Coordinates of C-alpha atoms (C1' of nucleotides) in Angstrom, one line a residue:
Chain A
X1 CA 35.5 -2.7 -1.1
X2 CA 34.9 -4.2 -4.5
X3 CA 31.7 -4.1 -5.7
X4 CA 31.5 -7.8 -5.3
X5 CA 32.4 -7.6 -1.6
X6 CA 29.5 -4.9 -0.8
X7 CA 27.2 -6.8 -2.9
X8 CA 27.7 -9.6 -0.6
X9 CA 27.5 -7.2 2.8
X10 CA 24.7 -5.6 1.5
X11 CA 22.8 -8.2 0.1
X12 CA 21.8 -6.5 -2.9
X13 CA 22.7 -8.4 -6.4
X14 CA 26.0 -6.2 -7.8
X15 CA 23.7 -5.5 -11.1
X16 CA 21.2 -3.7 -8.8
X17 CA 23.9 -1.4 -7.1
X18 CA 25.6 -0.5 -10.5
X19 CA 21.7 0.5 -11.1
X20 CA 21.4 2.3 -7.8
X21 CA 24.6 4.2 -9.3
X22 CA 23.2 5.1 -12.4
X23 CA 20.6 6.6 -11.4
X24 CA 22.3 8.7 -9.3
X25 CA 21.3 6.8 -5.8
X26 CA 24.9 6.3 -4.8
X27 CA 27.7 7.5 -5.8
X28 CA 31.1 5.6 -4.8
X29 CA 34.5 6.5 -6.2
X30 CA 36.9 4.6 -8.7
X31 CA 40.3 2.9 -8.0
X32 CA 42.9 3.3 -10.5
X33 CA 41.8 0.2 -12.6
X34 CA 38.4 1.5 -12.9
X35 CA 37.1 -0.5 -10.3
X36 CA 34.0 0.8 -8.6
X37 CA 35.6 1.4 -4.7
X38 CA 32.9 1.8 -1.9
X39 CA 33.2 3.0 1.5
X40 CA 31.4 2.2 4.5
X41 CA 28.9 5.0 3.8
X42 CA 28.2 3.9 0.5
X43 CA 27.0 0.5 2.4
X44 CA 25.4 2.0 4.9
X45 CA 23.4 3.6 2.1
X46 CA 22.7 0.6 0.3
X47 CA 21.7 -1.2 3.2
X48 CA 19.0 1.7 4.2
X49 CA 18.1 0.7 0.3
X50 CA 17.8 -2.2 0.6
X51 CA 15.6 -2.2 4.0
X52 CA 13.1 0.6 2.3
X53 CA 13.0 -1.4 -0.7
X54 CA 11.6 -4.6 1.0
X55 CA 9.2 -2.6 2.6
X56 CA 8.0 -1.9 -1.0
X57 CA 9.0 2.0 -1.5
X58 CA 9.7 3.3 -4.8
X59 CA 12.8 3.9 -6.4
X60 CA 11.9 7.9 -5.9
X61 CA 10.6 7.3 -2.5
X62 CA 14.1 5.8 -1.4
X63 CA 15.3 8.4 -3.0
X64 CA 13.3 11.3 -1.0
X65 CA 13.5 9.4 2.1
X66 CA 17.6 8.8 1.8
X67 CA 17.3 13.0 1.1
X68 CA 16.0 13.0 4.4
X69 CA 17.6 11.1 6.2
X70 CA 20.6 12.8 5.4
X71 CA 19.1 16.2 5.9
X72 CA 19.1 17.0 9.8
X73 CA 17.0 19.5 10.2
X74 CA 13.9 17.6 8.1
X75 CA 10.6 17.0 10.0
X76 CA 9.5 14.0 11.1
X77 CA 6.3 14.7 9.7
X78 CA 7.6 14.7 6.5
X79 CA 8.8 11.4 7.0
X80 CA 5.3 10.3 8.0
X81 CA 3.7 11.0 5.2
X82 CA 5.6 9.7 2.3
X83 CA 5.2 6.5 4.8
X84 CA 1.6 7.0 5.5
X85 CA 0.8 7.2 1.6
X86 CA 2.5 4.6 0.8
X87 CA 1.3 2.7 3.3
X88 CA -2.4 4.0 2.2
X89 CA -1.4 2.2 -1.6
X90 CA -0.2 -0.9 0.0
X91 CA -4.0 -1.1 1.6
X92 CA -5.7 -0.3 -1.7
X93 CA -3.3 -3.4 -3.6
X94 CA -4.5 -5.8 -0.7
X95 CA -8.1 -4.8 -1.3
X96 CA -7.9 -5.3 -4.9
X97 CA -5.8 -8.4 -4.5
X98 CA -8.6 -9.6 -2.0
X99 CA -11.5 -8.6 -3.9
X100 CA -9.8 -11.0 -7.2
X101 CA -9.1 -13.7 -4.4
X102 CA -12.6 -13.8 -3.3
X103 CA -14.2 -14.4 -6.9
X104 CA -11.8 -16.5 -7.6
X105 CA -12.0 -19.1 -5.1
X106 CA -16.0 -19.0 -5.3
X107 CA -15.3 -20.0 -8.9
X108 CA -12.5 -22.5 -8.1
X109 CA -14.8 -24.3 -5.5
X110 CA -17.8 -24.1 -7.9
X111 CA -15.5 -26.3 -10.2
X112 CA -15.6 -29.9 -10.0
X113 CA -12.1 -30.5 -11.7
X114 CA -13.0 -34.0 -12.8
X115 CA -12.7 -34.9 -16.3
X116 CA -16.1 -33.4 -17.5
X117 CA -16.0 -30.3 -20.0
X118 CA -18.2 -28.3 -17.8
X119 CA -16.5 -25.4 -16.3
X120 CA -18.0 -22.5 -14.1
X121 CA -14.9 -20.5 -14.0
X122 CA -14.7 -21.0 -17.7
X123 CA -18.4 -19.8 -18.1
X124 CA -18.3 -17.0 -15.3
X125 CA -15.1 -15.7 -17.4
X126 CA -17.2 -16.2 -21.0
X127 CA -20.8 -14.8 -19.5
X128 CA -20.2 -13.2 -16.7
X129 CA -22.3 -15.6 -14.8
X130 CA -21.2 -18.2 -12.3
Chain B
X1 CA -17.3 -3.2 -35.7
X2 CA -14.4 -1.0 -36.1
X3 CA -12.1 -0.4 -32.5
X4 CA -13.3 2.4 -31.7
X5 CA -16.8 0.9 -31.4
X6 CA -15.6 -2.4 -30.2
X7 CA -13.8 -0.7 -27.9
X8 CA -16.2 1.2 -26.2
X9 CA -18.7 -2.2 -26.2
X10 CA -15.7 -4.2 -24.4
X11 CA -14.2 -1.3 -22.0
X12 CA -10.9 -1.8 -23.7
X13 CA -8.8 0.8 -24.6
X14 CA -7.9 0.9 -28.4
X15 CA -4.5 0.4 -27.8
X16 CA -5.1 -2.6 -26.1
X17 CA -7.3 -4.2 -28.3
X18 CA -3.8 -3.9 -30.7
X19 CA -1.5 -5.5 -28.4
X20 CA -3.8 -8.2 -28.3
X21 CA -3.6 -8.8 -31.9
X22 CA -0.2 -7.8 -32.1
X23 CA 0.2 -10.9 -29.8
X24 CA -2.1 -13.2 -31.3
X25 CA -5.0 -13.2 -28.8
X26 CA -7.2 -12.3 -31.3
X27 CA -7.3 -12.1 -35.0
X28 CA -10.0 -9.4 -36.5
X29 CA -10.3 -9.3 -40.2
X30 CA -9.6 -6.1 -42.3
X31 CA -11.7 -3.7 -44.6
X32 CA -10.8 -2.7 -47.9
X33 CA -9.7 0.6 -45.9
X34 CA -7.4 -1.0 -43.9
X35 CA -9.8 -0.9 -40.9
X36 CA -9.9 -3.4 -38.8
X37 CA -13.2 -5.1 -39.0
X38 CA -14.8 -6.9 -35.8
X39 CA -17.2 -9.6 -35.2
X40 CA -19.3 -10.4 -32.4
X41 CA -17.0 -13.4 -31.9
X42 CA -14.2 -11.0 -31.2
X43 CA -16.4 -9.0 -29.0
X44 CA -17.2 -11.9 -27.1
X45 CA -12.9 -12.7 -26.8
X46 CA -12.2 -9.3 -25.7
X47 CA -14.8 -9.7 -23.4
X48 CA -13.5 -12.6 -21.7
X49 CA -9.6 -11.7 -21.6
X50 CA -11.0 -8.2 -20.2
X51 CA -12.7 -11.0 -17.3
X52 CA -9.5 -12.6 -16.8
X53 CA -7.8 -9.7 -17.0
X54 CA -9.6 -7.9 -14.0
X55 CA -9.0 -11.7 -12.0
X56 CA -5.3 -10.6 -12.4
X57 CA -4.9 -14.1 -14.9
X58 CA -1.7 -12.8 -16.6
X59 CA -1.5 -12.5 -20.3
X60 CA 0.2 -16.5 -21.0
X61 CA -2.7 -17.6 -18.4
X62 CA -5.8 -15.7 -20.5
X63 CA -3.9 -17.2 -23.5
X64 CA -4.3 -21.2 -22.1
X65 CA -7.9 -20.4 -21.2
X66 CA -9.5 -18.9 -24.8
X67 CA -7.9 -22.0 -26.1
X68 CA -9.4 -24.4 -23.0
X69 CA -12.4 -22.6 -23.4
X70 CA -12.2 -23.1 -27.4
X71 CA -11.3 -27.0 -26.9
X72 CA -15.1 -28.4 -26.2
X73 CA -13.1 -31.5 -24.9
X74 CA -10.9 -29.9 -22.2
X75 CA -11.2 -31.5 -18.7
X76 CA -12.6 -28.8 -16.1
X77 CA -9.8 -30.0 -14.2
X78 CA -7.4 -28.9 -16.3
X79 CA -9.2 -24.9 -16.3
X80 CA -9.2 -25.7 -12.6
X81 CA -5.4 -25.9 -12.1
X82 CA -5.0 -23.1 -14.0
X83 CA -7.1 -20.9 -11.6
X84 CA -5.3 -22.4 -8.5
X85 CA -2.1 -21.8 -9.4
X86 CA -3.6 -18.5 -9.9
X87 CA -5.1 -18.3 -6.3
X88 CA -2.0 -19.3 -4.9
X89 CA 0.6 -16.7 -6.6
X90 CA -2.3 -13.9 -5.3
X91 CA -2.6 -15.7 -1.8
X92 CA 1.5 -14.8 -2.0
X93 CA 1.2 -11.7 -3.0
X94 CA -1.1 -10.7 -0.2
X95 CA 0.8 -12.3 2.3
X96 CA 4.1 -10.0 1.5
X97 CA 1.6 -7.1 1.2
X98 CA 0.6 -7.8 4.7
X99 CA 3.7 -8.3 6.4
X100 CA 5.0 -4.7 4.6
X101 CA 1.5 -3.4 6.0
X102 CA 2.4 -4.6 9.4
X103 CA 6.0 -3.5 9.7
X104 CA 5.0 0.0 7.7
X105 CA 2.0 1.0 10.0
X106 CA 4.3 0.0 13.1
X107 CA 6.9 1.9 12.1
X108 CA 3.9 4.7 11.2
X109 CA 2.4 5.0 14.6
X110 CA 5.4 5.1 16.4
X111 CA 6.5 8.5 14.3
X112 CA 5.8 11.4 16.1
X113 CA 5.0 13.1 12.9
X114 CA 5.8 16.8 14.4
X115 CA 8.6 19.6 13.6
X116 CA 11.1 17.5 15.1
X117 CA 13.2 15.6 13.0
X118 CA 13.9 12.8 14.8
X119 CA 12.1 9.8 13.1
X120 CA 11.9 6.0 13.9
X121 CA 10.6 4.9 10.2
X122 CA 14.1 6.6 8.9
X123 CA 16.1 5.3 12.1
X124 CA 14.6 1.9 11.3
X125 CA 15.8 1.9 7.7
X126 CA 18.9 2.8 8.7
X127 CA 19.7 0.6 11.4
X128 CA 17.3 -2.6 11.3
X129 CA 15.6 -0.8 14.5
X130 CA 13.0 0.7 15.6
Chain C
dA1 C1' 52.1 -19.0 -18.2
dT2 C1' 47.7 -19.9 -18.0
dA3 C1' 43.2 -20.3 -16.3
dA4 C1' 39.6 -18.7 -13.5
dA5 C1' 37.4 -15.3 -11.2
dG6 C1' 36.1 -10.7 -10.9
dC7 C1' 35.5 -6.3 -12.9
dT8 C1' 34.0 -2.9 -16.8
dT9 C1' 30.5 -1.1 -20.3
dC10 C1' 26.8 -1.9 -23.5
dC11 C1' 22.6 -3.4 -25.2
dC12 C1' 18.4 -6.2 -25.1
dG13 C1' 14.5 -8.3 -22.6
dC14 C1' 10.8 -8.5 -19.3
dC15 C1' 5.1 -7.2 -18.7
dA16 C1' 1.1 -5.0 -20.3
dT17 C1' 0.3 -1.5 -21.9
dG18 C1' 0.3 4.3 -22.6
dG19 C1' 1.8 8.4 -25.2
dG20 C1' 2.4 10.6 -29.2
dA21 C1' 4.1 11.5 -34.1
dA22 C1' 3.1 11.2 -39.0
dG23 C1' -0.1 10.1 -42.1
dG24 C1' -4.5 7.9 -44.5
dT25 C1' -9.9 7.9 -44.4
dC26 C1' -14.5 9.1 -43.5
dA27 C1' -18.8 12.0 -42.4
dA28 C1' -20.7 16.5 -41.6
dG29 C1' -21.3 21.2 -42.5
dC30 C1' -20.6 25.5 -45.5
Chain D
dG1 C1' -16.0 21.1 -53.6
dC2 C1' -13.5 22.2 -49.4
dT3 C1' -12.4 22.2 -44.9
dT4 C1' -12.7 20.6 -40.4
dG5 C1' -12.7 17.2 -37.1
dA6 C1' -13.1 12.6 -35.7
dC7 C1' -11.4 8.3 -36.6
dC8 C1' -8.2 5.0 -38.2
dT9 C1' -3.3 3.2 -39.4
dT10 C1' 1.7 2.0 -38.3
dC11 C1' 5.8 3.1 -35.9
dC12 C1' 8.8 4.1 -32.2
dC13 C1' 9.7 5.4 -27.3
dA14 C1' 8.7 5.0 -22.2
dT15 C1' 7.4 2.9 -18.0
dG16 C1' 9.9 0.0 -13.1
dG17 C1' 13.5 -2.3 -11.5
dC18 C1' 16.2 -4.8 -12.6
dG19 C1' 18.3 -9.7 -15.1
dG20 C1' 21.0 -12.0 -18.9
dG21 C1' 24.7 -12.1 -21.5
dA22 C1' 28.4 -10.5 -24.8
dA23 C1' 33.0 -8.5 -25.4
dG24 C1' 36.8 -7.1 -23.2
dC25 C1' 39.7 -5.6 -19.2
dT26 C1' 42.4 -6.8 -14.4
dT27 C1' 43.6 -9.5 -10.7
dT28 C1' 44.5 -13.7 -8.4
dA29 C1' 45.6 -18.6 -8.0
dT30 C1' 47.9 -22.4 -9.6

DNA sequence: ATAAAGCTTCCCGCCATGGGAAGGTCAAGC
DNA sequence: GCTTGACCTTCCCATGGCGGGAAGCTTTAT
């Protein structure tokens, strides 16, 4: 497989797999021309990638958990806790996320929006008072 | 006002404060030494992008609202577009937070998390189930 | 034969800073 | 006066996770 082919299978962008090689995530082997030549391992990794990825891991995350999943004799409770921490950072980004949401849609329903001057998100921002 | 001062008064760091100069944001005059030299109208700026900074306004977005906040003839509705589009991109964000959250703590609770090493977060990533 | 598609490496850009080096300046203590 | 330390300056590099695009190969299709 071309690199364009596994991009395709694996439905990650062939930038992000040359990446992904770089930084020493995979590792496929080169045809004469130079090409980059994958195997079905190679997109059976990129696809586990890809999955922990839109799940929001790190880079080094995929990276320890591909390490374990290739390692046998790992505990599952290993497993658990990179999950359970990041899981535990996901929580604190939708608090913080929420908490913004919340003063900002008091502010944006404080606001008339019409074509007057006077703003309340505009003086909350400036004063600190709504 | 030098930064250090100015800093501490606005909870910026220093290095900050410079970016925002650096990128026009705000322009504080110099002393004969070099220093920079801040007025209570900059305090009051850095105040306000610190606000909208916090309110996760992004740095293009603080930009538009010193200068709607500048402009005594500005619409409210105009501020109040700004600040919806706003809402919306974080109402987005927390949606894909939450539907990580909810696969991730699935995947979490089904772990055993003991010596063993067989795993259903690393068997989902690998094969799309759990 | 030629054009188009696909591949390669390389380097720059993003966003909003943080870290740190090399060096000038100022206030306090001896 | 001299030193020490705190403060300030500019400059350049790093982050994370790629994306864009140039310059130049190879392969494929017409």
């Amino acid at each position: 497989m071309n690199i364009g082919e596994i991009s395709g299978k694996s439905g990650l962008p062939a930038k992000t797999i040359r990446y992904y090689e770089d930084i020493g995530l995979i590792t496929p082997q080169r045809s004469e021309n130079g090409y980059r030549r994958f195997s079905d391992t190679d997109l059976h990794k990129l696809t586990f990638l890809g999955r922990a990825r839109a799940l929001g891991f790190s880079i080094e995350d995929c990276r320890t958990l591909m390490a374990m999943y290739e390692d046998e004799s790992r505990a599952s409770s290993d497993v658990k806790l990179v999950a359970t921490e990041h899981l535990n950072r996901i929580d604190e980004k939708i608090a913080q996320l929420q908490s913004m949401r919340s003063t900002l849609s008091h502010l944006v329903s404080e606001c008339a929006g019409d074509n007057r001057p006077d703003c309340p998100i505009l003086n909350d921002l400036a004063c600190g008072k709504s």
